[in-house]
PDB file of C-alpha atoms (C1' of nucleotides) in Angstrom:
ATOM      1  CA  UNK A   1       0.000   0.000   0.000  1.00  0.00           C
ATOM      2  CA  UNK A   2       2.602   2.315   1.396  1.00  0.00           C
ATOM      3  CA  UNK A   3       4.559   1.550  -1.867  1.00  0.00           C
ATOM      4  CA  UNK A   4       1.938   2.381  -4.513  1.00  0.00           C
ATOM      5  CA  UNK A   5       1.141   5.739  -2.578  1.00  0.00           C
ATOM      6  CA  UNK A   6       5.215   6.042  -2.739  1.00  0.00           C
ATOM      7  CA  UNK A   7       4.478   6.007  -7.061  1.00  0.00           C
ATOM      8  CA  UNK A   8       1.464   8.117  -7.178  1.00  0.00           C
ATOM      9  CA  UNK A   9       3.425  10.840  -5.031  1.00  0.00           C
ATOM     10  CA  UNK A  10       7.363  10.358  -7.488  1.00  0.00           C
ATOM     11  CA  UNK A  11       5.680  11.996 -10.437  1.00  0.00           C
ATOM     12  CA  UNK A  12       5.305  15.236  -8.520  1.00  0.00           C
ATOM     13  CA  UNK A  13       9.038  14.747  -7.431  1.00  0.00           C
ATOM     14  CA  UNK A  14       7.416  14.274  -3.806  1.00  0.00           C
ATOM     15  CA  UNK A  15       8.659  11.265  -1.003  1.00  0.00           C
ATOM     16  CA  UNK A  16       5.696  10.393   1.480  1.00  0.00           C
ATOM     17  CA  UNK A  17       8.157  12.012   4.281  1.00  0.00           C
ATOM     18  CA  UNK A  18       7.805  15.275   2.089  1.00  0.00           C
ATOM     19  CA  UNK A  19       4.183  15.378   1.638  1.00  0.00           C
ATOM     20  CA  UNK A  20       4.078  14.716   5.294  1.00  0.00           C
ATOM     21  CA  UNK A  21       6.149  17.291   6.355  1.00  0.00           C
ATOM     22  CA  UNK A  22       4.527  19.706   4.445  1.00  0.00           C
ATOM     23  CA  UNK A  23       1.069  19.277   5.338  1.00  0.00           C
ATOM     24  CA  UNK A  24       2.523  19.416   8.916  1.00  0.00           C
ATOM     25  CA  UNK A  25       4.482  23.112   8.197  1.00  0.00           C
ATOM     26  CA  UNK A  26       0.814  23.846   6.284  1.00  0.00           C
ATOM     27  CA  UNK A  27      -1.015  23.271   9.492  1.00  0.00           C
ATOM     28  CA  UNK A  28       1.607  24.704  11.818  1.00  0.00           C
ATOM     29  CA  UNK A  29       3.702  27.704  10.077  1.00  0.00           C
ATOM     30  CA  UNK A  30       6.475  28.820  12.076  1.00  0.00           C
ATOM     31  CA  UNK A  31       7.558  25.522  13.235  1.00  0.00           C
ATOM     32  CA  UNK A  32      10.910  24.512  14.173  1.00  0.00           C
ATOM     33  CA  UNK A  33      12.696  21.445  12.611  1.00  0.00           C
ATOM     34  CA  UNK A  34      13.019  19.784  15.611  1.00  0.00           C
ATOM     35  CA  UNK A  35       9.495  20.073  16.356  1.00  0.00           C
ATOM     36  CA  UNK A  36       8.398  18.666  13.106  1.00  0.00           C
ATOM     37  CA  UNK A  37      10.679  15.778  13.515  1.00  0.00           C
ATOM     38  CA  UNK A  38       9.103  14.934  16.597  1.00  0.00           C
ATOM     39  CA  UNK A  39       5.123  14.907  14.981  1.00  0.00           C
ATOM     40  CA  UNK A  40       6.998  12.867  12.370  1.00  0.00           C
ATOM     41  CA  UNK A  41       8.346  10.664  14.649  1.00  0.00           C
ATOM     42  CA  UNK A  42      11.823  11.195  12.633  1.00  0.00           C
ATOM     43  CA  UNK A  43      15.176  12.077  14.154  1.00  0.00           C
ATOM     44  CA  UNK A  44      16.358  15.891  14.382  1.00  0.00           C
ATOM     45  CA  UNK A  45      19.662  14.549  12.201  1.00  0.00           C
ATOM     46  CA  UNK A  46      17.342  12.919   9.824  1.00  0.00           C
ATOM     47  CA  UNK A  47      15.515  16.047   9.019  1.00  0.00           C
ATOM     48  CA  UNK A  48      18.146  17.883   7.677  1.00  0.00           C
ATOM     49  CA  UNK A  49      18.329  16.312   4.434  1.00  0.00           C
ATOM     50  CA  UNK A  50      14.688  16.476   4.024  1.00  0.00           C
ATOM     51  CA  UNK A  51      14.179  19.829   4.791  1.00  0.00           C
ATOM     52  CA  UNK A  52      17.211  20.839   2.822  1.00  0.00           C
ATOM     53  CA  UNK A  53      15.553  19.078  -0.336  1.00  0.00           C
ATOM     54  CA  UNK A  54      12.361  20.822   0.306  1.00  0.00           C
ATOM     55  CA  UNK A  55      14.506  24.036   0.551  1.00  0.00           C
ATOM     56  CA  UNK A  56      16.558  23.636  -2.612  1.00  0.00           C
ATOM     57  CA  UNK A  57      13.473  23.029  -4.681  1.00  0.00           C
ATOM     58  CA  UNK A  58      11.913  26.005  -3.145  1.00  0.00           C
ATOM     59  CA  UNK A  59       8.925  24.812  -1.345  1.00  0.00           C
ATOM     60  CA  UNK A  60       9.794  25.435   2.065  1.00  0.00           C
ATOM     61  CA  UNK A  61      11.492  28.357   3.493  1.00  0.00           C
ATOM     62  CA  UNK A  62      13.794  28.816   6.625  1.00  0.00           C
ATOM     63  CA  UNK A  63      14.548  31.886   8.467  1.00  0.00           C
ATOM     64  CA  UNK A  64      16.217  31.933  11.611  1.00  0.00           C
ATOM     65  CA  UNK A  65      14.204  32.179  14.740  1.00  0.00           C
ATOM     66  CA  UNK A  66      16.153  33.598  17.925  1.00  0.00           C
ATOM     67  CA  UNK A  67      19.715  32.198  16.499  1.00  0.00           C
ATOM     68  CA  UNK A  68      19.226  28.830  17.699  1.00  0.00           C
ATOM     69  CA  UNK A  69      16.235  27.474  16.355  1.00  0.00           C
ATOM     70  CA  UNK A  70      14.605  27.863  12.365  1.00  0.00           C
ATOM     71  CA  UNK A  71      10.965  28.620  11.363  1.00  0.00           C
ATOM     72  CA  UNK A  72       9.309  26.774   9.107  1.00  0.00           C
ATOM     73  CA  UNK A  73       6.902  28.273   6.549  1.00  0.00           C
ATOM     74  CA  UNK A  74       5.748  27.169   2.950  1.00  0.00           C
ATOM     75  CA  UNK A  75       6.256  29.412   0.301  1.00  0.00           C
ATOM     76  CA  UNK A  76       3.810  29.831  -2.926  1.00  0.00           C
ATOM     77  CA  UNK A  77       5.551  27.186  -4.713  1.00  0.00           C
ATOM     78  CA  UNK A  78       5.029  24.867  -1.782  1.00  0.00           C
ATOM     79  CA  UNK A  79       1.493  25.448  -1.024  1.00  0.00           C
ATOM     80  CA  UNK A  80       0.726  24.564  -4.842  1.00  0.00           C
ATOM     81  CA  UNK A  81       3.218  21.532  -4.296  1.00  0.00           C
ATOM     82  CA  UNK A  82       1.421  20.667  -1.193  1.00  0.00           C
ATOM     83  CA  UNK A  83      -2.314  21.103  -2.910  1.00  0.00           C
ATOM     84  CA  UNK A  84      -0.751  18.741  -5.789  1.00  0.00           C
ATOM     85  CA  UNK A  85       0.315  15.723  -3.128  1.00  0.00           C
ATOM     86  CA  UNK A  86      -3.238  16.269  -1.359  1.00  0.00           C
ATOM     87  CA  UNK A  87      -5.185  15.492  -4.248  1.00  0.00           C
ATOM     88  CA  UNK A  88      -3.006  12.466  -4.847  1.00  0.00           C
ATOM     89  CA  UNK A  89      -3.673  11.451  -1.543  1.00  0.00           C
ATOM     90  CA  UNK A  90      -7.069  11.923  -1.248  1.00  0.00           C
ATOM     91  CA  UNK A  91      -7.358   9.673  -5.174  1.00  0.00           C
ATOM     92  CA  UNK A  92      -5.159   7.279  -3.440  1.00  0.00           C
ATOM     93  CA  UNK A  93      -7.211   6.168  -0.451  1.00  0.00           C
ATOM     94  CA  UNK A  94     -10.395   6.503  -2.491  1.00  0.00           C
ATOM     95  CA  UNK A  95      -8.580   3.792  -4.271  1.00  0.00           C
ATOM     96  CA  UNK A  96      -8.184   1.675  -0.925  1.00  0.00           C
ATOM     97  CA  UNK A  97     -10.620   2.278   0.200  1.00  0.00           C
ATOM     98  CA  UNK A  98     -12.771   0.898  -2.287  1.00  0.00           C
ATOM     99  CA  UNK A  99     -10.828  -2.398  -2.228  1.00  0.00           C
ATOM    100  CA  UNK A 100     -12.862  -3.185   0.793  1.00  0.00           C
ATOM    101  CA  UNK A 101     -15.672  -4.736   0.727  1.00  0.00           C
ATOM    102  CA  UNK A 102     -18.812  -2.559   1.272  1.00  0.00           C
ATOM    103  CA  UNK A 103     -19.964  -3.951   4.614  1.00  0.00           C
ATOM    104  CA  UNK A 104     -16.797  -3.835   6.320  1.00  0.00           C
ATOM    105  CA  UNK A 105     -16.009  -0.053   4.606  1.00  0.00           C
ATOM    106  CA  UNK A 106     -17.518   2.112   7.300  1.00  0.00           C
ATOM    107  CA  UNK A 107     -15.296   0.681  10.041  1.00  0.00           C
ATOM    108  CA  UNK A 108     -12.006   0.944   8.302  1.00  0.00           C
ATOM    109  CA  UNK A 109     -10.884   4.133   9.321  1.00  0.00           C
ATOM    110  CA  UNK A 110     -12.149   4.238  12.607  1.00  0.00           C
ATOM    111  CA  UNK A 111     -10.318   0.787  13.109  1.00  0.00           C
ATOM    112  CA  UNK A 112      -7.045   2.399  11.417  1.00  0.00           C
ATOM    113  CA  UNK A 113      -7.540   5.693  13.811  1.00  0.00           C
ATOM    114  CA  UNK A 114      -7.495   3.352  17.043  1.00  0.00           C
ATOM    115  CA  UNK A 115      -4.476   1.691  16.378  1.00  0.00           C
ATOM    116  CA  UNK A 116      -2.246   4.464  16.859  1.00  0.00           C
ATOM    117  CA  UNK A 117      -4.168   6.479  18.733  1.00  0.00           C
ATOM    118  CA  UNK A 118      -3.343   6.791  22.480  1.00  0.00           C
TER     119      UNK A 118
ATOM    120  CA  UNK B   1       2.850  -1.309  14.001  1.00  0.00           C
ATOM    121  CA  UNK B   2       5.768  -2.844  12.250  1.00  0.00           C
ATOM    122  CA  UNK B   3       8.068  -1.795  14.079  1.00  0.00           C
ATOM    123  CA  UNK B   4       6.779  -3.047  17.202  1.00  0.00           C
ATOM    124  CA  UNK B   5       6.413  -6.841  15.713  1.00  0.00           C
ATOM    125  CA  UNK B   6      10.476  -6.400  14.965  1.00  0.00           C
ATOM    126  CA  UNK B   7      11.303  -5.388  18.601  1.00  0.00           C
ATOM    127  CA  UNK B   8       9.010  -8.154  19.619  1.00  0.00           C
ATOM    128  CA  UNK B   9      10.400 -10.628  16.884  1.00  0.00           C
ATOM    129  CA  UNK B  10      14.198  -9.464  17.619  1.00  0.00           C
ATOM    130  CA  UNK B  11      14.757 -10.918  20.768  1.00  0.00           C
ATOM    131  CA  UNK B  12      14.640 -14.254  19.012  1.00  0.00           C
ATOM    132  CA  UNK B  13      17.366 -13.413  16.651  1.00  0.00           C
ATOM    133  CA  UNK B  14      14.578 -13.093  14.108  1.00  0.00           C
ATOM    134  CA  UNK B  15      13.692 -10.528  11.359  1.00  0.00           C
ATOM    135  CA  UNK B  16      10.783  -9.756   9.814  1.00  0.00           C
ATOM    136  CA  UNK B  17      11.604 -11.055   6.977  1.00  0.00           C
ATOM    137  CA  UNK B  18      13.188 -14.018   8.410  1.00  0.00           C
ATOM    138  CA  UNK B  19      10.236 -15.374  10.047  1.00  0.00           C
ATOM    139  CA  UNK B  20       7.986 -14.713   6.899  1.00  0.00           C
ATOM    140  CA  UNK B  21      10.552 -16.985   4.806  1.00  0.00           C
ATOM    141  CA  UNK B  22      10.120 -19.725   7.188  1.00  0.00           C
ATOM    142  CA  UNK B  23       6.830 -19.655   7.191  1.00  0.00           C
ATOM    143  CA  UNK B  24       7.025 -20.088   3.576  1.00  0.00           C
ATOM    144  CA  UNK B  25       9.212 -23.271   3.947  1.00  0.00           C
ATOM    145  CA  UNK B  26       7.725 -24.739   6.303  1.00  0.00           C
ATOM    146  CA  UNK B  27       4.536 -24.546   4.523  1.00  0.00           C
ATOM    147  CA  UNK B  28       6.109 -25.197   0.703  1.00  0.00           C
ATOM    148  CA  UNK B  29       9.312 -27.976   2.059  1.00  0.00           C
ATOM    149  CA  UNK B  30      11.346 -28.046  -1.080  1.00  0.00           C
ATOM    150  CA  UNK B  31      10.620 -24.726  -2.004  1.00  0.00           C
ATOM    151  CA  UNK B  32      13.541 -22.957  -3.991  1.00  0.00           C
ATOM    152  CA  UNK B  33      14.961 -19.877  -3.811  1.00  0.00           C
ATOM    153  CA  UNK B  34      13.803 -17.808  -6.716  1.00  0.00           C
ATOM    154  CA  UNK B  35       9.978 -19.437  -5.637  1.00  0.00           C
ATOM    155  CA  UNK B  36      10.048 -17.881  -2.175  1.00  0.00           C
ATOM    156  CA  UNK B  37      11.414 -14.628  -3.278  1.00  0.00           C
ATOM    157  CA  UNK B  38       8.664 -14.604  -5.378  1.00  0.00           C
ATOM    158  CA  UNK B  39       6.276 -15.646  -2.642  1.00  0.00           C
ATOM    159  CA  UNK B  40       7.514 -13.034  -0.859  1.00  0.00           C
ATOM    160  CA  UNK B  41       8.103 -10.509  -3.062  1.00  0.00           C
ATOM    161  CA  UNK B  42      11.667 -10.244  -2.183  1.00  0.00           C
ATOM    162  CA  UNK B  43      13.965  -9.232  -5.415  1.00  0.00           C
ATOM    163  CA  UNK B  44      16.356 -13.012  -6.115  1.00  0.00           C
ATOM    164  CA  UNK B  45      19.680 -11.406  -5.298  1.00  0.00           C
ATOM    165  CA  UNK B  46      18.028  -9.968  -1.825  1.00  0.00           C
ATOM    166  CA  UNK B  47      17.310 -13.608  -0.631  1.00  0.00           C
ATOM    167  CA  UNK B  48      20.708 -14.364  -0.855  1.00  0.00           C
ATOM    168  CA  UNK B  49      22.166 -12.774   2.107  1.00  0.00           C
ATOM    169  CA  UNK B  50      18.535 -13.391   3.671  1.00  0.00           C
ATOM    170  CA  UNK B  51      18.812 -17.634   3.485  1.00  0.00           C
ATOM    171  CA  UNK B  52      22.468 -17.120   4.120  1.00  0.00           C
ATOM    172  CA  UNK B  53      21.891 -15.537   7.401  1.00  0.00           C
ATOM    173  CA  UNK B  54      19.116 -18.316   8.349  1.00  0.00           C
ATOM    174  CA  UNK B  55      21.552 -21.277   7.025  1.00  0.00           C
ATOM    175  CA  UNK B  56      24.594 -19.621   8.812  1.00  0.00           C
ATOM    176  CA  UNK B  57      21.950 -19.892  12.481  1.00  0.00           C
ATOM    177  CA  UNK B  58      21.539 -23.379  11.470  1.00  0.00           C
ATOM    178  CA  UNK B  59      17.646 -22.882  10.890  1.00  0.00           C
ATOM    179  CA  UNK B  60      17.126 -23.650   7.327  1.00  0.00           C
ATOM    180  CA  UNK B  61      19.052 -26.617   5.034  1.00  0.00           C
ATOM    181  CA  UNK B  62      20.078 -26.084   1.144  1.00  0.00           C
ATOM    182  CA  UNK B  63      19.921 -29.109  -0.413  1.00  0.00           C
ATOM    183  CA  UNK B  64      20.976 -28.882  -4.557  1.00  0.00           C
ATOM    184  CA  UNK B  65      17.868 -30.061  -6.496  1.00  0.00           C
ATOM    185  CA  UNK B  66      19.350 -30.447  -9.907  1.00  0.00           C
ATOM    186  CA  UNK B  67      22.784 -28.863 -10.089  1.00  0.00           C
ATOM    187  CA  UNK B  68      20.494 -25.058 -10.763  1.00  0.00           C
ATOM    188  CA  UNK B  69      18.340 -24.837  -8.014  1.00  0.00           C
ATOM    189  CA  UNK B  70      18.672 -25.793  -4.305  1.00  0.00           C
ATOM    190  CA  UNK B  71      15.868 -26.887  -2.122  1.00  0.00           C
ATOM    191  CA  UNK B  72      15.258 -25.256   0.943  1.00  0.00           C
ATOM    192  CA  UNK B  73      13.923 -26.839   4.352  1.00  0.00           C
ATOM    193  CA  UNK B  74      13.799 -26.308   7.852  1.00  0.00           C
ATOM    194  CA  UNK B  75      16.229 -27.936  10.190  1.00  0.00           C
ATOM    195  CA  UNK B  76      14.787 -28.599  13.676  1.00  0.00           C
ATOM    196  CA  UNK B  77      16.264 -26.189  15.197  1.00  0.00           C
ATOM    197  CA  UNK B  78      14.993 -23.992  12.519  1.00  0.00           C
ATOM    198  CA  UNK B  79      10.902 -25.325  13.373  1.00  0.00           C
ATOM    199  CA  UNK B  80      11.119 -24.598  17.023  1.00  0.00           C
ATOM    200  CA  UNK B  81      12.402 -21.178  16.026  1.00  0.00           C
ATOM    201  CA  UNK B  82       9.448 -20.964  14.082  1.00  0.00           C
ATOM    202  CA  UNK B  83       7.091 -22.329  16.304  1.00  0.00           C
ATOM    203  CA  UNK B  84       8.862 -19.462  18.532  1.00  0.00           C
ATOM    204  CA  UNK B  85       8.155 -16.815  16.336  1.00  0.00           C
ATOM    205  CA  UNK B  86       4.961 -17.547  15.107  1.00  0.00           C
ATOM    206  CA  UNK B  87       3.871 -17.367  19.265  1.00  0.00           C
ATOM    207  CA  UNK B  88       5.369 -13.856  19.064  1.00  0.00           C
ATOM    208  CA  UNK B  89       3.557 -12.933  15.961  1.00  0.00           C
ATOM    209  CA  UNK B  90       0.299 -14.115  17.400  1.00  0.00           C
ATOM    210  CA  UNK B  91       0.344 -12.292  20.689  1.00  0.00           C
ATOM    211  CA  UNK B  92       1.597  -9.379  18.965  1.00  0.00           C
ATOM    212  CA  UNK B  93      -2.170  -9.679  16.372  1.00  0.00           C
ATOM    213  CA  UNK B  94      -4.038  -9.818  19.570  1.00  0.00           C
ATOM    214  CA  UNK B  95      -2.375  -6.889  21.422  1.00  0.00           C
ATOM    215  CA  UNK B  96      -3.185  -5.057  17.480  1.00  0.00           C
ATOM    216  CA  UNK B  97      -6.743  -6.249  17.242  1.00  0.00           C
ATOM    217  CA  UNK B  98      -7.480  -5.207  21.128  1.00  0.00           C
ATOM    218  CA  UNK B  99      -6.770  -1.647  20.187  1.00  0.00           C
ATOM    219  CA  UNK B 100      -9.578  -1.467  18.155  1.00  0.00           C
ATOM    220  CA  UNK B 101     -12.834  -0.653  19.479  1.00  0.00           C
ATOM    221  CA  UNK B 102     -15.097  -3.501  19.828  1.00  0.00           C
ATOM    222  CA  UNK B 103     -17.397  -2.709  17.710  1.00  0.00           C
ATOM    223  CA  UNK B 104     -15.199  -2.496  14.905  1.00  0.00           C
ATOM    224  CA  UNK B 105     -13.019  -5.686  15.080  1.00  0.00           C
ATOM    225  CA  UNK B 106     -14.979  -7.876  13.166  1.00  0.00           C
ATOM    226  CA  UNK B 107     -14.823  -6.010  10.498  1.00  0.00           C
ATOM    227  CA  UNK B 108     -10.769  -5.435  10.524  1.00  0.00           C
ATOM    228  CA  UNK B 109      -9.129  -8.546   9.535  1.00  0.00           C
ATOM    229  CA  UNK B 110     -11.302  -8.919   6.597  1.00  0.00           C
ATOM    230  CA  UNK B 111     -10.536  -5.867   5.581  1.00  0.00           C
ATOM    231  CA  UNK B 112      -6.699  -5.857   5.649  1.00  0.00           C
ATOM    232  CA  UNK B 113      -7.448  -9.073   3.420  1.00  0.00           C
ATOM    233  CA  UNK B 114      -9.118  -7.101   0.956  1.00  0.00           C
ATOM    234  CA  UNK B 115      -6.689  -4.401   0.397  1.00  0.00           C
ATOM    235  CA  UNK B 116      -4.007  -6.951  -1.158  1.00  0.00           C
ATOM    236  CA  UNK B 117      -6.230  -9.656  -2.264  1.00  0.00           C
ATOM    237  CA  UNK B 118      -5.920 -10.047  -6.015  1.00  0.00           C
TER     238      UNK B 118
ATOM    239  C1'  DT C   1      16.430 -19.101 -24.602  1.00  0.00           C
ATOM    240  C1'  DA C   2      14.829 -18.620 -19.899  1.00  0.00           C
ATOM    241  C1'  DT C   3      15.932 -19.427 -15.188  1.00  0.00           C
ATOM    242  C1'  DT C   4      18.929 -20.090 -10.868  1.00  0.00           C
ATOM    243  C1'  DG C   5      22.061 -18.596  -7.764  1.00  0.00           C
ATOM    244  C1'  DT C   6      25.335 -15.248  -7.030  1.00  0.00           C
ATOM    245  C1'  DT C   7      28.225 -10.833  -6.730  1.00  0.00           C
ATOM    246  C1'  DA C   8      28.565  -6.094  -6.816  1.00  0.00           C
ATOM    247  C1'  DT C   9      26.593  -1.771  -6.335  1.00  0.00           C
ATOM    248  C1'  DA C  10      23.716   2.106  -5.212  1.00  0.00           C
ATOM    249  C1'  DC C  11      19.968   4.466  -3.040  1.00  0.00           C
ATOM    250  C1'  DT C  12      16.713   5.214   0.614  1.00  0.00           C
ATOM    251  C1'  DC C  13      15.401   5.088   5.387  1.00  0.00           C
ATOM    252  C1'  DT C  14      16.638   4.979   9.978  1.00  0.00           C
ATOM    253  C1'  DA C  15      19.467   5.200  14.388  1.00  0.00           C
ATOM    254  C1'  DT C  16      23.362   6.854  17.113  1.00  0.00           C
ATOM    255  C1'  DA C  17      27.122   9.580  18.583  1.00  0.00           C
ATOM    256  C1'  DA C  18      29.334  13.788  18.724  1.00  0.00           C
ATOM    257  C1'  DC C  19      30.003  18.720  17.988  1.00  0.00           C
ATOM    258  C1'  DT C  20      28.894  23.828  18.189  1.00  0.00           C
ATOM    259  C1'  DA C  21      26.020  27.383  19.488  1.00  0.00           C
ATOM    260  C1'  DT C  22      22.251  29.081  21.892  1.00  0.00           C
ATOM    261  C1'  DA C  23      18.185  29.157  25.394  1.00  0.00           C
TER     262       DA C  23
ATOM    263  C1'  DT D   1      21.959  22.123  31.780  1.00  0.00           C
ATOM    264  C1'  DA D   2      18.906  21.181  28.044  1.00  0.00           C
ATOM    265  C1'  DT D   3      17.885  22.044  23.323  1.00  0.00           C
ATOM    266  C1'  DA D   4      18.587  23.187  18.071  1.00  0.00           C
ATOM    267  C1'  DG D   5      20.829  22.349  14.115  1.00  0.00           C
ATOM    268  C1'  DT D   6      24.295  19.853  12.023  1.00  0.00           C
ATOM    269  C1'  DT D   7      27.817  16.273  10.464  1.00  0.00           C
ATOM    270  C1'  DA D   8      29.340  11.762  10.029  1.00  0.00           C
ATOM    271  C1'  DT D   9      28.487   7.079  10.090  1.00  0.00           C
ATOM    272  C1'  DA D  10      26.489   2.551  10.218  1.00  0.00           C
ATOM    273  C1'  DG D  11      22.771  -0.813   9.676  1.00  0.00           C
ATOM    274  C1'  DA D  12      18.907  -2.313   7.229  1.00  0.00           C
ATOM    275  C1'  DG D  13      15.794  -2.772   3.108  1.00  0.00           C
ATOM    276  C1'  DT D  14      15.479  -2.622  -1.654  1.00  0.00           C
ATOM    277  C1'  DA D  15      16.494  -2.264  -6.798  1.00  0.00           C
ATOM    278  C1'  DT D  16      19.336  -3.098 -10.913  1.00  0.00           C
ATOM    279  C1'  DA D  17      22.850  -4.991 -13.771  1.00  0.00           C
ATOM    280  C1'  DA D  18      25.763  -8.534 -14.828  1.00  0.00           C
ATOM    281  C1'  DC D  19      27.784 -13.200 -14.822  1.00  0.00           C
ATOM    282  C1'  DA D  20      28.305 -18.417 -14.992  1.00  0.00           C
ATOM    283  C1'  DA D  21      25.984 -22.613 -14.961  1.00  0.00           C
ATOM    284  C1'  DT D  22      22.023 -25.184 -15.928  1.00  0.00           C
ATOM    285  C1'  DA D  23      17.136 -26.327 -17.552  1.00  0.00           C
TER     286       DA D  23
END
DNA sequence: TATTGTTATACTCTATAACTATA
DNA sequence: TATAGTTATAGAGTATAACAATA
């Protein structure tokens, strides 16, 4: 599943770890790295590479905070990037979705929701 | 999720992917390489260091077939390892399927099935 | 000619340790 | 003293290309 989502997202030049990061900056401008990395459950070192990808193909922007941390904002480019990945998203888990049958469909995501919840 | 069933699985010495392939064997004796990586939809020159690890642990026998391909079996140190595991994997589906409301449970199973059926 | 087992290689993802600078 | 950002590094998982030997 995870790996067909992976191939819907590569034509827009987007990783799943980039969509989600951006949809997390989206929903919380002015984040720190560090921050994000812990929503993401991904280590501070590992987020340098991503967010320096997402920099150098100018959808995110960094400007320094109080000299030790970095806020986190998309710019234009990225918003339209991000709206891009969202539709994807959104066709791909019609497309689960509708793999299940109809009388177990309601429950799915609830089901999905509990497991990581808590 | 999956990462909790490899902590669980790793005090055994076990992989993931280690316990899936003996599953396999056990349940397809004979079975060759190419077959399970197939099965399994592990990439031919990835099961190599994968059977070489379980052959190495003394859990798995390869046995040449017909001078091309080698048949692959279980040793018996290699079943109880698997009768280990699969008690592991078990408990590990009912502390999953527990985290999901009751009303929805029913439903769940069948509907993982679904989403890679055919 | 297609398949098996294998080697070599590269890329991604992830985890850890260590460093500097700042809060 | 704890945290932010960073670098370097190592372990896994995975994908591809190539080769020899065999079916």
């Amino acid at each position: 599943m995870m790996s067909e989502l992976v191939q819907r997202l590569a034509p827009l030049g987007l990783r799943f770890a980039d969509s989600s990061a951006m949809m997390l900056i989206a929903a919380n401008p002015g984040i720190t790295a560090s921050a994000l990395g812990r929503m993401l459950d991904i280590q501070r070192a590992n987020m340098v590479p991503l967010l320096n990808r997402l920099e150098v193909a100018g959808l995110i922007e960094r400007k320094p905070l109080n000299g030790k941390s970095h806020s986190l904002a998309l710019t234009e480019a990225g918003q339209a990037k991000l709206d891009q990945g969202e539709r994807v998203i959104a066709e791909f888990e019609t497309w689960l979705i509708d793999r299940v049958p109809e009388e177990h469909r309601p429950h799915f995501k609830p089901a999905l929701d509990a497991l990581w919840r808590d």
